[in-house]
Short mmCIF file of C-alpha atoms in Angstrom, two decimals:
data_model
loop_
_atom_site.label_atom_id
_atom_site.label_comp_id
_atom_site.label_asym_id
_atom_site.label_seq_id
_atom_site.Cartn_x
_atom_site.Cartn_y
_atom_site.Cartn_z
CA UNK A 1 143.31 15.47 -28.01
CA UNK A 2 139.64 15.04 -28.93
CA UNK A 3 138.51 11.40 -29.47
CA UNK A 4 136.76 10.27 -32.65
CA UNK A 5 133.52 9.62 -30.94
CA UNK A 6 133.38 13.24 -29.72
CA UNK A 7 133.84 14.66 -33.25
CA UNK A 8 131.54 15.22 -36.12
CA UNK A 9 132.88 16.38 -39.46
CA UNK A 10 130.37 18.29 -41.63
CA UNK A 11 130.97 18.62 -45.28
CA UNK A 12 128.48 20.78 -47.26
CA UNK A 13 128.32 19.75 -50.92
CA UNK A 14 126.60 20.87 -54.18
CA UNK A 15 127.31 18.99 -57.46
CA UNK A 16 130.54 17.59 -56.14
CA UNK A 17 130.44 14.04 -57.55
CA UNK A 18 133.93 14.34 -58.94
CA UNK A 19 135.40 15.26 -55.48
CA UNK A 20 133.26 14.02 -52.61
CA UNK A 21 134.27 10.28 -52.66
CA UNK A 22 137.97 11.26 -52.57
CA UNK A 23 137.39 13.86 -49.74
CA UNK A 24 135.37 11.52 -47.57
CA UNK A 25 137.87 8.78 -48.14
CA UNK A 26 140.78 10.92 -46.98
CA UNK A 27 138.81 12.03 -43.95
CA UNK A 28 137.95 8.45 -43.07
CA UNK A 29 141.68 7.54 -43.37
CA UNK A 30 142.52 10.25 -40.84
CA UNK A 31 139.53 9.79 -38.50
CA UNK A 32 138.11 6.26 -39.11
CA UNK A 33 135.73 6.27 -36.17
CA UNK A 34 134.29 9.80 -36.25
CA UNK A 35 130.91 10.76 -37.64
CA UNK A 36 131.14 12.18 -41.12
CA UNK A 37 128.02 14.10 -42.45
CA UNK A 38 127.71 15.14 -46.05
CA UNK A 39 124.94 17.62 -46.61
CA UNK A 40 123.87 17.42 -50.20
CA UNK A 41 122.37 20.78 -51.05
CA UNK A 42 119.98 19.67 -53.76
CA UNK A 43 122.70 18.40 -56.14
CA UNK A 44 121.72 17.45 -59.69
CA UNK A 45 124.42 14.78 -59.98
CA UNK A 46 125.54 11.70 -58.03
CA UNK A 47 126.93 13.58 -55.01
CA UNK A 48 124.80 11.67 -52.52
CA UNK A 49 125.52 8.29 -53.91
CA UNK A 50 129.23 8.95 -54.08
CA UNK A 51 129.26 10.24 -50.51
CA UNK A 52 127.29 7.12 -49.23
CA UNK A 53 129.63 4.79 -51.08
CA UNK A 54 132.58 6.43 -49.19
CA UNK A 55 130.98 5.78 -45.90
CA UNK A 56 129.43 9.16 -44.99
CA UNK A 57 126.12 9.82 -43.41
CA UNK A 58 124.16 11.76 -46.06
CA UNK A 59 121.52 14.35 -45.48
CA UNK A 60 119.90 15.71 -48.64
CA UNK A 61 118.10 19.01 -49.18
CA UNK A 62 115.13 18.71 -51.61
CA UNK A 63 116.44 21.86 -53.41
CA UNK A 64 119.40 24.15 -53.33
CA UNK A 65 119.36 26.36 -50.23
CA UNK A 66 122.87 27.64 -50.05
CA UNK A 67 126.22 26.75 -48.44
CA UNK A 68 125.29 28.31 -45.17
CA UNK A 69 122.01 26.46 -44.92
CA UNK A 70 123.94 23.20 -45.53
CA UNK A 71 126.28 23.99 -42.70
CA UNK A 72 123.37 24.77 -40.34
CA UNK A 73 121.65 21.47 -41.29
CA UNK A 74 124.85 19.55 -40.51
CA UNK A 75 125.35 21.28 -37.22
CA UNK A 76 121.82 20.58 -36.04
CA UNK A 77 122.11 16.91 -37.11
CA UNK A 78 125.57 16.27 -35.57
CA UNK A 79 125.86 13.79 -32.73
CA UNK A 80 129.43 14.81 -31.70
CA UNK A 81 130.25 17.32 -29.04
CA UNK A 82 132.77 19.04 -31.37
CA UNK A 83 132.19 19.94 -35.02
CA UNK A 84 134.74 20.38 -37.89
CA UNK A 85 133.68 21.99 -41.13
CA UNK A 86 135.43 21.04 -44.39
CA UNK A 87 134.85 22.08 -47.99
CA UNK A 88 133.79 19.29 -50.51
CA UNK A 89 135.98 20.54 -53.38
CA UNK A 90 139.25 19.14 -52.01
CA UNK A 91 141.02 22.47 -51.34
CA UNK A 92 141.41 21.63 -47.65
CA UNK A 93 143.75 18.85 -46.85
CA UNK A 94 142.21 16.35 -44.28
CA UNK A 95 145.78 15.64 -43.17
CA UNK A 96 145.56 19.15 -41.43
CA UNK A 97 142.64 18.09 -39.15
CA UNK A 98 144.76 17.28 -36.15
CA UNK A 99 146.59 20.67 -36.49
CA UNK A 100 143.29 22.40 -35.89
CA UNK A 101 141.81 20.03 -33.30
CA UNK A 102 144.86 20.12 -31.01
CA UNK A 103 144.01 23.77 -30.13
CA UNK A 104 140.41 23.16 -29.15
CA UNK A 105 140.00 23.51 -25.48
CA UNK A 106 142.14 26.59 -24.81
CA UNK A 107 140.40 28.08 -27.80
CA UNK A 108 136.74 28.00 -28.59
CA UNK A 109 137.02 28.51 -32.35
CA UNK A 110 140.00 27.28 -34.45
CA UNK A 111 140.21 28.45 -38.11
CA UNK A 112 142.46 27.25 -40.84
CA UNK A 113 143.81 30.52 -42.25
CA UNK A 114 145.05 30.20 -45.89
CA UNK A 115 148.62 31.28 -46.49
CA UNK A 116 149.89 33.42 -49.33
CA UNK A 117 151.36 30.33 -51.14
CA UNK A 118 147.83 28.83 -51.30
CA UNK A 119 146.44 28.04 -54.75
CA UNK A 120 143.59 30.55 -55.16
CA UNK A 121 142.23 32.91 -57.86
CA UNK A 122 143.33 36.51 -57.87
CA UNK A 123 139.74 37.81 -57.89
CA UNK A 124 138.96 35.80 -54.84
CA UNK A 125 142.13 37.13 -53.11
CA UNK A 126 140.85 40.75 -53.63
CA UNK A 127 137.51 39.82 -52.08
CA UNK A 128 139.17 38.14 -49.19
CA UNK A 129 141.32 41.20 -48.56
CA UNK A 130 138.27 43.41 -48.35
CA UNK A 131 136.51 41.08 -45.91
CA UNK A 132 139.71 40.75 -43.90
CA UNK A 133 140.15 44.48 -43.55
CA UNK A 134 136.51 45.23 -42.75
CA UNK A 135 136.25 42.34 -40.26
CA UNK A 136 139.37 43.39 -38.44
CA UNK A 137 138.19 46.98 -38.23
CA UNK A 138 134.79 46.09 -36.89
CA UNK A 139 135.89 43.66 -34.18
CA UNK A 140 139.07 45.57 -33.39
CA UNK A 141 141.28 42.43 -33.67
CA UNK A 142 143.28 41.01 -36.51
CA UNK A 143 141.26 38.43 -38.54
CA UNK A 144 143.69 36.70 -41.00
CA UNK A 145 141.13 34.76 -42.96
CA UNK A 146 137.39 35.44 -42.11
CA UNK A 147 136.21 33.57 -45.16
CA UNK A 148 137.91 30.13 -44.59
CA UNK A 149 135.38 27.28 -44.47
CA UNK A 150 137.96 25.03 -42.67
CA UNK A 151 137.21 25.44 -38.96
CA UNK A 152 136.27 23.59 -35.74
CA UNK A 153 134.41 24.48 -32.58
CA UNK A 154 132.17 23.12 -29.81
CA UNK A 155 128.71 22.44 -31.00
CA UNK A 156 126.83 24.02 -28.07
CA UNK A 157 128.66 27.29 -28.47
CA UNK A 158 127.86 27.78 -32.17
CA UNK A 159 124.26 26.99 -31.43
CA UNK A 160 124.05 30.33 -29.62
CA UNK A 161 124.70 32.04 -32.97
CA UNK A 162 123.12 29.70 -35.46
CA UNK A 163 120.19 32.09 -35.98
CA UNK A 164 122.57 34.73 -37.14
CA UNK A 165 124.25 32.60 -39.81
CA UNK A 166 123.08 33.34 -43.39
CA UNK A 167 122.09 30.66 -45.86
CA UNK A 168 124.72 31.68 -48.38
CA UNK A 169 128.53 32.00 -48.43
CA UNK A 170 129.18 34.58 -45.74
CA UNK A 171 128.57 32.02 -42.85
CA UNK A 172 132.42 31.77 -42.13
CA UNK A 173 132.72 35.48 -41.59
CA UNK A 174 129.62 35.70 -39.42
CA UNK A 175 130.89 32.73 -37.38
CA UNK A 176 134.31 34.18 -36.80
CA UNK A 177 133.00 37.66 -35.85
CA UNK A 178 130.24 36.29 -33.62
CA UNK A 179 132.75 34.26 -31.57
CA UNK A 180 135.09 37.30 -31.24
CA UNK A 181 132.19 39.64 -30.38
CA UNK A 182 130.99 37.27 -27.71
CA UNK A 183 134.39 37.30 -26.05
CA UNK A 184 135.36 33.72 -26.95
CA UNK A 185 139.04 32.72 -27.71
CA UNK A 186 139.73 32.42 -31.49
CA UNK A 187 142.81 30.78 -32.99
CA UNK A 188 144.03 30.93 -36.58
CA UNK A 189 146.30 28.10 -37.85
CA UNK A 190 148.22 28.67 -41.05
CA UNK A 191 147.27 26.18 -43.75
CA UNK A 192 147.89 25.82 -47.49
CA UNK A 193 144.75 25.61 -49.52
CA UNK A 194 144.78 23.86 -52.91
CA UNK A 195 142.84 24.27 -56.11
CA UNK A 196 139.65 22.25 -56.47
CA UNK A 197 140.48 18.69 -57.53
CA UNK A 198 137.71 18.38 -60.14
CA UNK A 199 134.38 19.74 -61.28
CA UNK A 200 133.42 23.40 -61.72
CA UNK A 201 133.59 26.30 -59.28
CA UNK A 202 130.13 27.71 -58.26
CA UNK A 203 131.48 31.30 -58.09
CA UNK A 204 129.66 33.69 -60.58
CA UNK A 205 131.27 37.13 -60.85
CA UNK A 206 128.15 39.25 -61.41
CA UNK A 207 125.76 37.43 -59.15
CA UNK A 208 128.34 37.04 -56.42
CA UNK A 209 129.46 40.71 -56.87
CA UNK A 210 126.00 41.77 -55.72
CA UNK A 211 126.18 39.34 -52.78
CA UNK A 212 129.53 40.65 -51.97
CA UNK A 213 128.00 44.14 -51.35
CA UNK A 214 125.13 42.60 -49.39
CA UNK A 215 127.50 40.70 -47.15
CA UNK A 216 129.46 43.87 -46.43
CA UNK A 217 126.23 45.68 -45.42
CA UNK A 218 125.26 42.66 -43.25
CA UNK A 219 128.61 42.67 -41.49
CA UNK A 220 128.29 46.38 -40.71
CA UNK A 221 124.79 46.12 -39.27
CA UNK A 222 125.52 42.93 -37.22
CA UNK A 223 128.88 43.88 -35.74
CA UNK A 224 129.71 47.25 -34.35
CA UNK A 225 127.76 49.45 -36.69
CA UNK A 226 128.65 52.65 -34.86
CA UNK A 227 132.21 52.32 -36.18
CA UNK A 228 130.83 52.85 -39.72
CA UNK A 229 128.00 55.22 -39.02
CA UNK A 230 129.99 57.56 -36.75
CA UNK A 231 132.67 58.49 -39.21
CA UNK A 232 130.02 59.00 -41.95
CA UNK A 233 128.01 61.25 -39.67
CA UNK A 234 131.16 63.23 -38.80
CA UNK A 235 132.09 63.68 -42.42
CA UNK A 236 128.62 65.07 -43.29
CA UNK A 237 128.62 67.36 -40.26
CA UNK A 238 132.04 68.78 -41.17
CA UNK A 239 130.93 69.39 -44.68
CA UNK A 240 127.79 71.13 -43.55
CA UNK A 241 129.39 73.17 -40.80
CA UNK A 242 132.29 74.19 -43.05
CA UNK A 243 129.94 75.18 -45.86
CA UNK A 244 127.82 77.22 -43.50
CA UNK A 245 130.73 78.95 -41.76
CA UNK A 246 132.37 79.97 -45.04
CA UNK A 247 129.16 81.47 -46.28
CA UNK A 248 128.44 83.27 -43.02
CA UNK A 249 131.85 84.91 -42.62
CA UNK A 250 133.09 85.32 -46.19
CA UNK A 251 129.91 85.60 -48.36
CA UNK A 252 126.55 87.13 -47.55
CA UNK A 253 126.53 86.66 -43.76
CA UNK A 254 123.82 83.98 -43.91
CA UNK A 255 123.87 80.16 -43.32
CA UNK A 256 122.63 78.53 -46.54
CA UNK A 257 119.89 75.91 -46.66
CA UNK A 258 122.35 73.42 -48.07
CA UNK A 259 124.48 73.63 -44.92
CA UNK A 260 121.44 72.96 -42.69
CA UNK A 261 120.52 70.00 -44.87
CA UNK A 262 124.01 68.48 -44.61
CA UNK A 263 124.04 68.89 -40.81
CA UNK A 264 120.51 67.34 -40.63
CA UNK A 265 121.69 64.32 -42.71
CA UNK A 266 124.72 63.92 -40.39
CA UNK A 267 122.33 63.75 -37.28
CA UNK A 268 120.12 61.13 -39.06
CA UNK A 269 123.08 59.01 -39.91
CA UNK A 270 124.29 59.20 -36.28
CA UNK A 271 120.84 58.20 -34.95
CA UNK A 272 120.63 55.25 -37.39
CA UNK A 273 123.99 54.08 -36.21
CA UNK A 274 122.99 54.40 -32.57
CA UNK A 275 119.84 52.35 -33.11
CA UNK A 276 121.77 49.74 -35.10
CA UNK A 277 124.29 49.51 -32.33
CA UNK A 278 121.58 48.84 -29.76
CA UNK A 279 119.95 46.12 -31.98
CA UNK A 280 123.40 44.39 -32.40
CA UNK A 281 123.98 44.44 -28.70
CA UNK A 282 120.55 42.95 -28.02
CA UNK A 283 121.33 40.03 -30.35
CA UNK A 284 124.45 39.12 -28.49
CA UNK A 285 122.82 39.67 -25.03
CA UNK A 286 120.21 37.09 -26.17
CA UNK A 287 123.04 34.65 -27.09
CA UNK A 288 124.74 35.22 -23.75
CA UNK A 289 121.46 34.61 -21.84
CA UNK A 290 120.99 31.25 -23.57
CA UNK A 291 124.52 30.15 -22.58
CA UNK A 292 123.89 31.30 -19.02
CA UNK A 293 120.69 29.26 -18.87
CA UNK A 294 122.44 26.16 -20.10
CA UNK A 295 124.55 25.92 -16.86
CA UNK A 296 121.64 25.03 -14.58
CA UNK A 297 120.50 22.48 -17.07
CA UNK A 298 123.83 20.69 -16.81
CA UNK A 299 123.49 20.47 -13.03
CA UNK A 300 119.99 19.07 -13.14
CA UNK A 301 120.94 15.39 -13.49
CA UNK A 302 123.07 15.57 -10.35
CA UNK A 303 120.42 17.39 -8.48
CA UNK A 304 117.90 14.75 -9.44
CA UNK A 305 120.24 11.97 -8.30
CA UNK A 306 120.66 13.79 -4.96
CA UNK A 307 116.97 13.99 -4.54
CA UNK A 308 116.36 10.38 -5.38
CA UNK A 309 118.89 9.11 -2.76
CA UNK A 310 117.29 11.08 0.07
CA UNK A 311 115.01 9.06 2.39
CA UNK A 312 111.38 9.26 1.48
CA UNK A 313 108.56 9.23 4.04
CA UNK A 314 106.80 5.86 4.16
CA UNK A 315 103.06 5.59 3.80
CA UNK A 316 101.67 3.18 6.23
CA UNK A 317 98.55 1.53 4.83
CA UNK A 318 95.69 0.61 7.22
CA UNK A 319 93.60 -2.37 7.04
CA UNK A 320 90.43 -2.14 5.14
CA UNK A 321 87.59 -1.82 7.70
CA UNK A 322 83.84 -2.24 7.02
CA UNK A 323 82.36 1.15 6.22
CA UNK A 324 78.78 0.25 6.98
CA UNK A 325 76.37 -2.54 7.39
CA UNK A 326 75.80 -2.75 3.63
CA UNK A 327 79.14 -4.49 2.99
CA UNK A 328 80.98 -1.48 1.28
CA UNK A 329 84.64 -0.89 2.14
CA UNK A 330 86.88 2.22 2.13
CA UNK A 331 90.69 2.29 1.75
CA UNK A 332 92.56 5.08 3.52
CA UNK A 333 96.11 6.21 4.52
CA UNK A 334 97.24 6.14 8.08
CA UNK A 335 96.93 9.89 8.26
CA UNK A 336 93.27 9.67 7.30
CA UNK A 337 92.40 6.86 9.74
CA UNK A 338 89.95 7.72 12.59
CA UNK A 339 90.24 5.67 15.76
CA UNK A 340 87.20 3.43 16.31
CA UNK A 341 85.40 3.24 19.56
#
């Protein structure tokens, strides 16, 4: 089991004065000696003061940047080797912390996956179903809950993907899919989520509906885009080829311009998918290269210690001899000394 001094718990918060003291207090009761960071994302209420009163280390944004930006701030500021993320609205039970942490080691990312008996809004369940289906299709692996903010991982591993994380609400999906895409071991632990304990939800249907579409497009371009572009290209090609063949054999014996246009569109879609796939692959090769380069850095202290214990050649000083009759003197090493006489 991970010790408290190895763990940092990061809680992003925005206008959560009604909940944050209770959440931090319950976390401290479970992990009294671990570092707890509350990132106040430009709150307009007493969130920072309540978090400090509960014993958390508070980092405050000067203005609202987004939930993902708060998570990135907390990860960068964390002193612990392992990081656990927790929502500030009280929907995640701190009593479930150990259920996630016990799997770290064999697994690189452990996610608290909300079960069907969790207390959540029906509209949010529909959105989660879409994300879950799309994420599972793109990474070719079942992803029970890609949007859960209750998760833990090793800090140095998530730093490889931190540049990919958005500043808004899709950071959990991006984190999960990045770990899977990079070949890390991912574990989902069933948990029951609860309704927020107080305050108001920050979900806005119209605004977040637009963001919902943006997140889907981002997921497609970041992870395995060819799996979306290829079926689309094939569909347009079949339509164009079918239209052309029907006209050629059963109409006027000519291939219409519309058929050529449809086939041309299919080729363009395929090329866009191919380019997007190469860009996505380069992103993850860059992350893998950073991880590879970290290994020699870990060995450097030992190498320096080895070098320091090796015998060093001794410099033998010579006595200062008069350089000339004017009284000036010259200091030299033994290797520079010239025999007199």
